[in-house]
Amino acid sequence: QVQLIESGGGLVQAGASLRLSCAASGRTFSTYNSGWFRQAPGKEREFTAAISWTGTSTYYADSVKGRFTISRDNAKKTVYLLMDRMRPEDTAVYYCAADRNTIVPTTRFSEINYWGQGTQVTVSS
């Protein structure tokens, strides 16, 4: 079982950087695949980035590839999402996710078993 809590959201200017953190509880978290999904107003929750439990494989949505970097520190039970060169279209509520199964760009949010409460990210132009 895993419990997730996101933090690090806020207001930033276009072109700026922001790092989100997802703190997890549960002794087996290090064996869970993790990821980030985001949901903008009026839109469905969409895949953003994911990382395997070993940290050897990462996946990114085309819209953030080259700008966002996902990483994890299993010793700290934390997953990070570093967002660089942010754009107004990145504005959304960002949710941390975890699952025993691999999370890839085609994974539907309804398939994910564990979710954080979400953290708001707003990018001004």
XYZ file of N, CA, C and O in Angstrom:
500
model
N 0.840 -1.181 0.000
C 0.000 0.000 0.000
C 0.884 1.243 0.000
O 1.932 1.261 0.628
N 0.432 2.265 -0.728
C 1.199 3.495 -0.874
C 0.318 4.721 -0.673
O -0.801 4.790 -1.176
N 0.843 5.710 0.047
C 0.169 6.990 0.223
C 1.103 8.047 -0.350
O 2.304 8.029 -0.070
N 0.552 8.962 -1.150
C 1.350 9.962 -1.832
C 0.904 11.382 -1.506
O -0.285 11.661 -1.460
N 1.873 12.285 -1.313
C 1.579 13.681 -1.032
C 2.479 14.555 -1.904
O 3.698 14.510 -1.772
N 1.864 15.363 -2.779
C 2.621 16.244 -3.655
C 2.877 17.592 -2.996
O 2.110 18.042 -2.149
N 3.942 18.256 -3.440
C 4.258 19.590 -2.968
C 5.133 20.276 -4.014
O 5.661 19.624 -4.910
N 5.284 21.578 -3.891
C 6.147 22.317 -4.795
C 5.436 23.136 -5.849
O 6.079 23.878 -6.597
N 4.123 23.022 -5.934
C 3.374 23.785 -6.915
C 3.348 25.260 -6.551
O 3.683 25.644 -5.427
N 2.960 26.088 -7.509
C 2.903 27.517 -7.249
C 2.763 28.317 -8.517
O 2.442 27.778 -9.574
N 3.012 29.618 -8.404
C 2.920 30.536 -9.536
C 4.315 30.871 -10.047
O 5.188 31.254 -9.264
N 4.515 30.724 -11.351
C 5.807 31.043 -11.950
C 5.600 31.761 -13.275
O 4.523 31.697 -13.862
N 6.642 32.431 -13.736
C 6.588 33.119 -15.015
C 7.017 32.170 -16.125
O 7.777 31.236 -15.895
N 6.529 32.410 -17.315
C 6.922 31.610 -18.465
C 8.436 31.645 -18.600
O 9.058 32.696 -18.458
N 9.024 30.475 -18.854
C 10.465 30.386 -18.992
C 11.166 30.012 -17.704
O 12.350 29.647 -17.721
N 10.456 30.078 -16.595
C 11.037 29.753 -15.297
C 11.016 28.249 -15.044
O 10.484 27.481 -15.844
N 11.599 27.848 -13.925
C 11.651 26.435 -13.552
C 10.959 26.201 -12.225
O 10.857 27.098 -11.387
N 10.489 24.988 -12.039
C 9.811 24.603 -10.808
C 10.021 23.115 -10.588
O 10.021 22.340 -11.549
N 10.213 22.709 -9.351
C 10.372 21.296 -9.044
C 9.267 20.808 -8.129
O 9.049 21.358 -7.054
N 8.583 19.772 -8.564
C 7.534 19.163 -7.774
C 8.092 17.949 -7.044
O 8.969 17.260 -7.562
N 7.577 17.698 -5.863
C 8.005 16.545 -5.086
C 6.801 15.704 -4.710
O 5.714 16.227 -4.482
N 7.003 14.415 -4.648
C 5.952 13.482 -4.254
C 6.529 12.592 -3.166
O 7.356 11.718 -3.449
N 6.110 12.838 -1.942
C 6.588 12.057 -0.812
C 5.669 10.865 -0.602
O 4.450 11.013 -0.576
N 6.249 9.697 -0.461
C 5.466 8.477 -0.322
C 5.687 7.768 0.999
O 6.746 7.885 1.621
N 4.676 7.034 1.405
C 4.773 6.202 2.595
C 4.551 4.769 2.132
O 4.031 4.531 1.036
N 4.948 3.821 2.941
C 4.806 2.436 2.545
C 6.165 1.801 2.347
O 6.974 2.301 1.566
N 6.417 0.731 3.014
C 7.732 0.097 2.970
C 8.104 -0.477 1.610
O 9.284 -0.708 1.345
N 7.120 -0.716 0.748
C 7.402 -1.289 -0.561
C 7.384 -0.266 -1.695
O 7.423 -0.640 -2.860
N 7.357 1.031 -1.372
C 7.293 2.063 -2.398
C 8.425 1.951 -3.408
O 8.233 2.213 -4.596
N 9.598 1.601 -2.955
C 10.748 1.529 -3.841
C 10.570 0.523 -4.963
O 11.290 0.578 -5.963
N 9.624 -0.379 -4.845
C 9.372 -1.378 -5.878
C 8.205 -0.983 -6.781
O 7.834 -1.742 -7.666
N 7.637 0.189 -6.565
C 6.514 0.666 -7.367
C 6.970 1.612 -8.470
O 7.856 2.438 -8.268
N 6.334 1.488 -9.618
C 6.577 2.410 -10.714
C 5.839 3.700 -10.368
O 4.781 3.668 -9.737
N 6.397 4.841 -10.766
C 5.798 6.125 -10.422
C 5.661 7.029 -11.636
O 6.327 6.825 -12.650
N 4.808 8.033 -11.505
C 4.627 8.957 -12.608
C 3.885 10.209 -12.207
O 3.464 10.359 -11.053
N 3.758 11.098 -13.165
C 3.029 12.343 -12.970
C 1.995 12.502 -14.081
O 2.298 12.298 -15.259
N 0.797 12.869 -13.689
C -0.277 13.187 -14.622
C -0.703 14.606 -14.306
O -0.498 15.080 -13.194
N -1.296 15.287 -15.270
C -1.764 16.641 -15.013
C -3.145 16.839 -15.614
O -3.511 16.186 -16.580
N -3.892 17.757 -15.031
C -5.238 18.026 -15.493
C -5.498 19.527 -15.518
O -5.494 20.180 -14.476
N -5.716 20.055 -16.710
C -6.018 21.464 -16.885
C -7.529 21.653 -16.808
O -8.293 20.707 -17.037
N -7.992 22.860 -16.495
C -9.433 23.119 -16.399
C -10.167 22.726 -17.680
O -9.751 23.092 -18.775
N -11.233 21.952 -17.535
C -12.015 21.541 -18.681
C -11.425 20.419 -19.503
O -11.998 20.051 -20.531
N -10.299 19.871 -19.071
C -9.656 18.796 -19.813
C -9.522 17.539 -18.956
O -9.639 17.589 -17.737
N -9.260 16.424 -19.620
C -9.084 15.167 -18.912
C -7.670 15.067 -18.354
O -6.745 15.711 -18.844
N -7.526 14.256 -17.332
C -6.209 14.033 -16.750
C -5.341 13.336 -17.792
O -5.741 12.331 -18.379
N -4.129 13.856 -18.022
C -3.265 13.304 -19.049
C -1.883 12.922 -18.527
O -1.361 13.517 -17.594
N -1.319 11.933 -19.169
C 0.018 11.458 -18.824
C 1.039 12.548 -19.052
O 0.992 13.254 -20.059
N 1.985 12.682 -18.134
C 3.020 13.691 -18.260
C 4.416 13.070 -18.264
O 5.222 13.324 -19.156
N 4.710 12.242 -17.273
C 6.014 11.587 -17.174
C 5.921 10.372 -16.267
O 5.041 10.291 -15.423
N 6.835 9.429 -16.442
C 6.849 8.236 -15.606
C 8.266 7.708 -15.462
O 9.131 7.986 -16.291
N 8.482 6.925 -14.417
C 9.791 6.344 -14.160
C 9.604 4.960 -13.550
O 8.728 4.745 -12.723
N 10.430 4.015 -13.982
C 10.342 2.659 -13.458
C 10.848 2.631 -12.021
O 11.534 3.553 -11.566
N 10.531 1.574 -11.305
C 10.932 1.512 -9.893
C 12.446 1.486 -9.716
O 12.959 1.911 -8.679
N 13.155 0.997 -10.719
C 14.616 0.970 -10.649
C 15.228 2.300 -11.077
O 16.413 2.539 -10.841
N 14.431 3.138 -11.738
C 14.927 4.411 -12.226
C 15.655 4.302 -13.547
O 16.187 5.295 -14.052
N 15.684 3.117 -14.123
C 16.420 2.902 -15.368
C 15.641 3.285 -16.618
O 16.236 3.462 -17.682
N 14.324 3.406 -16.511
C 13.501 3.769 -17.664
C 12.634 4.975 -17.343
O 12.020 5.033 -16.280
N 12.591 5.925 -18.265
C 11.742 7.105 -18.098
C 10.929 7.323 -19.363
O 11.343 6.939 -20.460
N 9.774 7.949 -19.205
C 8.878 8.211 -20.323
C 8.315 9.620 -20.173
O 8.060 10.081 -19.061
N 8.107 10.292 -21.299
C 7.586 11.650 -21.278
C 6.548 11.873 -22.364
O 6.626 11.302 -23.453
N 5.584 12.717 -22.061
C 4.609 13.121 -23.057
C 5.347 14.014 -24.043
O 6.292 14.716 -23.671
N 4.936 14.000 -25.300
C 5.601 14.811 -26.315
C 5.600 16.295 -25.960
O 6.545 17.019 -26.272
N 4.568 16.742 -25.285
C 4.433 18.147 -24.943
C 5.459 18.644 -23.921
O 5.696 19.849 -23.815
N 6.068 17.728 -23.176
C 7.034 18.126 -22.150
C 8.427 17.562 -22.388
O 9.365 17.923 -21.671
N 8.572 16.711 -23.369
C 9.863 16.086 -23.659
C 10.925 17.146 -23.945
O 10.710 18.055 -24.735
N 12.061 17.009 -23.276
C 13.139 17.968 -23.447
C 13.084 19.114 -22.461
O 14.061 19.863 -22.324
N 11.962 19.272 -21.769
C 11.804 20.357 -20.803
C 11.639 19.844 -19.373
O 12.100 20.479 -18.434
N 10.974 18.716 -19.216
C 10.725 18.138 -17.893
C 11.627 16.935 -17.655
O 11.958 16.199 -18.587
N 12.001 16.731 -16.397
C 12.830 15.594 -16.025
C 12.257 14.930 -14.777
O 12.076 15.585 -13.754
N 11.975 13.642 -14.871
C 11.464 12.904 -13.727
C 12.605 12.105 -13.110
O 13.464 11.579 -13.817
N 12.626 12.031 -11.797
C 13.662 11.281 -11.098
C 13.087 10.754 -9.787
O 11.987 11.138 -9.382
N 13.824 9.873 -9.138
C 13.359 9.356 -7.850
C 14.525 9.060 -6.936
O 15.642 8.768 -7.372
N 14.250 9.127 -5.650
C 15.234 8.823 -4.627
C 14.528 7.848 -3.695
O 13.781 8.254 -2.805
N 14.747 6.573 -3.918
C 14.056 5.560 -3.125
C 14.430 5.581 -1.643
O 13.639 5.190 -0.791
N 15.643 6.037 -1.341
C 16.062 6.132 0.049
C 15.203 7.153 0.789
O 14.945 7.012 1.985
N 14.762 8.198 0.069
C 13.921 9.235 0.651
C 12.442 9.011 0.346
O 11.597 9.804 0.764
N 12.141 7.958 -0.396
C 10.768 7.641 -0.793
C 10.115 8.841 -1.469
O 8.983 9.212 -1.159
N 10.833 9.440 -2.391
C 10.363 10.643 -3.058
C 10.596 10.594 -4.563
O 11.640 10.132 -5.025
N 9.612 11.076 -5.315
C 9.703 11.188 -6.765
C 9.650 12.673 -7.099
O 8.870 13.413 -6.498
N 10.465 13.106 -8.041
C 10.526 14.513 -8.409
C 10.163 14.741 -9.869
O 10.315 13.862 -10.709
N 9.705 15.947 -10.146
C 9.458 16.357 -11.518
C 10.036 17.754 -11.654
O 9.480 18.712 -11.120
N 11.167 17.858 -12.341
C 11.791 19.150 -12.574
C 11.245 19.698 -13.882
O 11.372 19.061 -14.925
N 10.642 20.859 -13.822
C 10.032 21.474 -14.988
C 10.828 22.721 -15.369
O 10.891 23.673 -14.600
N 11.434 22.684 -16.541
C 12.226 23.802 -17.045
C 11.529 24.468 -18.224
O 10.701 23.854 -18.901
N 11.878 25.723 -18.472
C 11.314 26.482 -19.592
C 9.799 26.316 -19.664
O 9.247 25.955 -20.704
N 9.161 26.582 -18.559
C 7.728 26.380 -18.461
C 6.935 27.324 -19.368
O 7.356 28.444 -19.644
N 5.793 26.831 -19.800
C 4.903 27.560 -20.688
C 3.521 27.705 -20.064
O 3.150 26.903 -19.215
N 2.753 28.703 -20.487
C 1.402 28.875 -19.933
C 0.549 27.616 -20.080
O -0.276 27.329 -19.212
N 0.748 26.860 -21.144
C -0.021 25.643 -21.347
C 0.329 24.523 -20.370
O -0.332 23.489 -20.347
N 1.358 24.731 -19.558
C 1.713 23.763 -18.527
C 0.841 23.953 -17.284
O 0.902 23.152 -16.347
N 0.059 25.003 -17.261
C -0.821 25.286 -16.130
C -1.814 24.138 -15.946
O -2.541 23.776 -16.867
N -1.833 23.571 -14.752
C -2.697 22.436 -14.458
C -2.493 21.994 -13.016
O -1.592 22.472 -12.323
N -3.336 21.075 -12.582
C -3.132 20.436 -11.290
C -2.305 19.199 -11.601
O -2.680 18.399 -12.466
N -1.194 19.046 -10.925
C -0.315 17.915 -11.165
C -0.503 16.858 -10.087
O -0.472 17.154 -8.895
N -0.696 15.615 -10.528
C -0.927 14.501 -9.623
C 0.194 13.474 -9.703
O 0.613 13.087 -10.795
N 0.642 13.036 -8.571
C 1.641 11.987 -8.490
C 0.914 10.647 -8.515
O -0.166 10.517 -7.932
N 1.485 9.671 -9.190
C 0.858 8.363 -9.302
C 1.858 7.242 -9.042
O 3.058 7.401 -9.250
N 1.345 6.107 -8.597
C 2.190 4.937 -8.355
C 1.396 3.670 -8.627
O 0.191 3.621 -8.406
N 2.094 2.654 -9.107
C 1.433 1.392 -9.422
C 2.450 0.267 -9.493
O 3.624 0.503 -9.790
N 1.990 -0.935 -9.247
C 2.878 -2.093 -9.344
C 3.202 -2.387 -10.805
O 4.246 -2.980 -11.106
N 2.311 -1.997 -11.705
C 2.523 -2.199 -13.124
C 3.260 -1.009 -13.729
O 3.206 0.100 -13.218
N 3.920 -1.250 -14.833
C 4.666 -0.205 -15.522
C 3.737 0.909 -15.992
O 2.652 0.643 -16.507
N 4.151 2.145 -15.824
C 3.384 3.303 -16.285
C 4.107 3.848 -17.511
O 5.288 4.189 -17.445
N 3.387 3.915 -18.619
C 3.948 4.385 -19.880
C 3.015 5.451 -20.460
O 1.926 5.674 -19.929
N 3.412 6.131 -21.547
C 2.560 7.186 -22.115
C 1.143 6.761 -22.475
O 0.238 7.595 -22.490
N 0.939 5.476 -22.766
C -0.389 5.009 -23.145
C -1.245 4.534 -21.971
O -2.395 4.147 -22.160
N -0.684 4.555 -20.771
C -1.430 4.126 -19.594
C -2.568 5.107 -19.299
O -2.341 6.314 -19.238
N -3.757 4.586 -19.129
C -4.901 5.428 -18.811
C -4.902 5.735 -17.315
O -4.557 4.883 -16.506
N -5.329 6.952 -16.960
C -5.317 7.316 -15.543
C -6.206 6.402 -14.710
O -5.952 6.193 -13.525
N -7.235 5.836 -15.339
C -8.147 4.945 -14.626
C -7.480 3.627 -14.244
O -8.012 2.880 -13.422
N -6.328 3.343 -14.829
C -5.615 2.104 -14.541
C -4.664 2.233 -13.354
O -4.171 1.228 -12.841
N -4.407 3.450 -12.919
C -3.475 3.703 -11.828
C -4.142 3.444 -10.480
O -5.255 3.914 -10.229
N -3.469 2.727 -9.626
C -4.035 2.366 -8.329
C -3.820 3.365 -7.197
O -4.634 3.439 -6.273
N -2.741 4.136 -7.253
C -2.450 5.075 -6.175
C -2.238 6.488 -6.695
O -1.499 6.707 -7.652
N -2.875 7.453 -6.017
C -2.813 8.864 -6.421
C -2.578 9.800 -5.248
O -3.024 9.539 -4.132
N -1.898 10.905 -5.528
C -1.736 11.951 -4.546
C -2.925 12.884 -4.673
O -3.785 12.699 -5.531
N -2.985 13.920 -3.819
C -4.108 14.848 -3.832
C -4.004 15.918 -4.915
O -4.995 16.560 -5.245
N -2.831 16.114 -5.461
C -2.639 17.095 -6.506
C -2.063 18.403 -5.993
O -2.319 18.803 -4.861
N -1.278 19.073 -6.829
C -0.715 20.373 -6.488
C -0.873 21.295 -7.694
O -0.595 20.907 -8.829
N -1.341 22.513 -7.456
C -1.611 23.459 -8.536
C -0.339 24.120 -9.044
O 0.477 24.607 -8.267
N -0.210 24.156 -10.362
C 0.909 24.836 -11.014
C 0.316 25.830 -11.996
O -0.479 25.453 -12.861
N 0.684 27.095 -11.864
C 0.183 28.134 -12.750
C 1.354 28.884 -13.369
O 2.236 29.358 -12.657
N 1.349 28.983 -14.688
C 2.420 29.662 -15.410
C 1.848 30.897 -16.094
O 0.943 30.793 -16.919
N 2.371 32.058 -15.753
C 1.906 33.307 -16.338
C 2.756 33.678 -17.546
O 3.950 33.356 -17.606
N 2.163 34.361 -18.503
C 2.871 34.772 -19.704
C 3.424 36.174 -19.565
O 3.099 36.885 -18.605
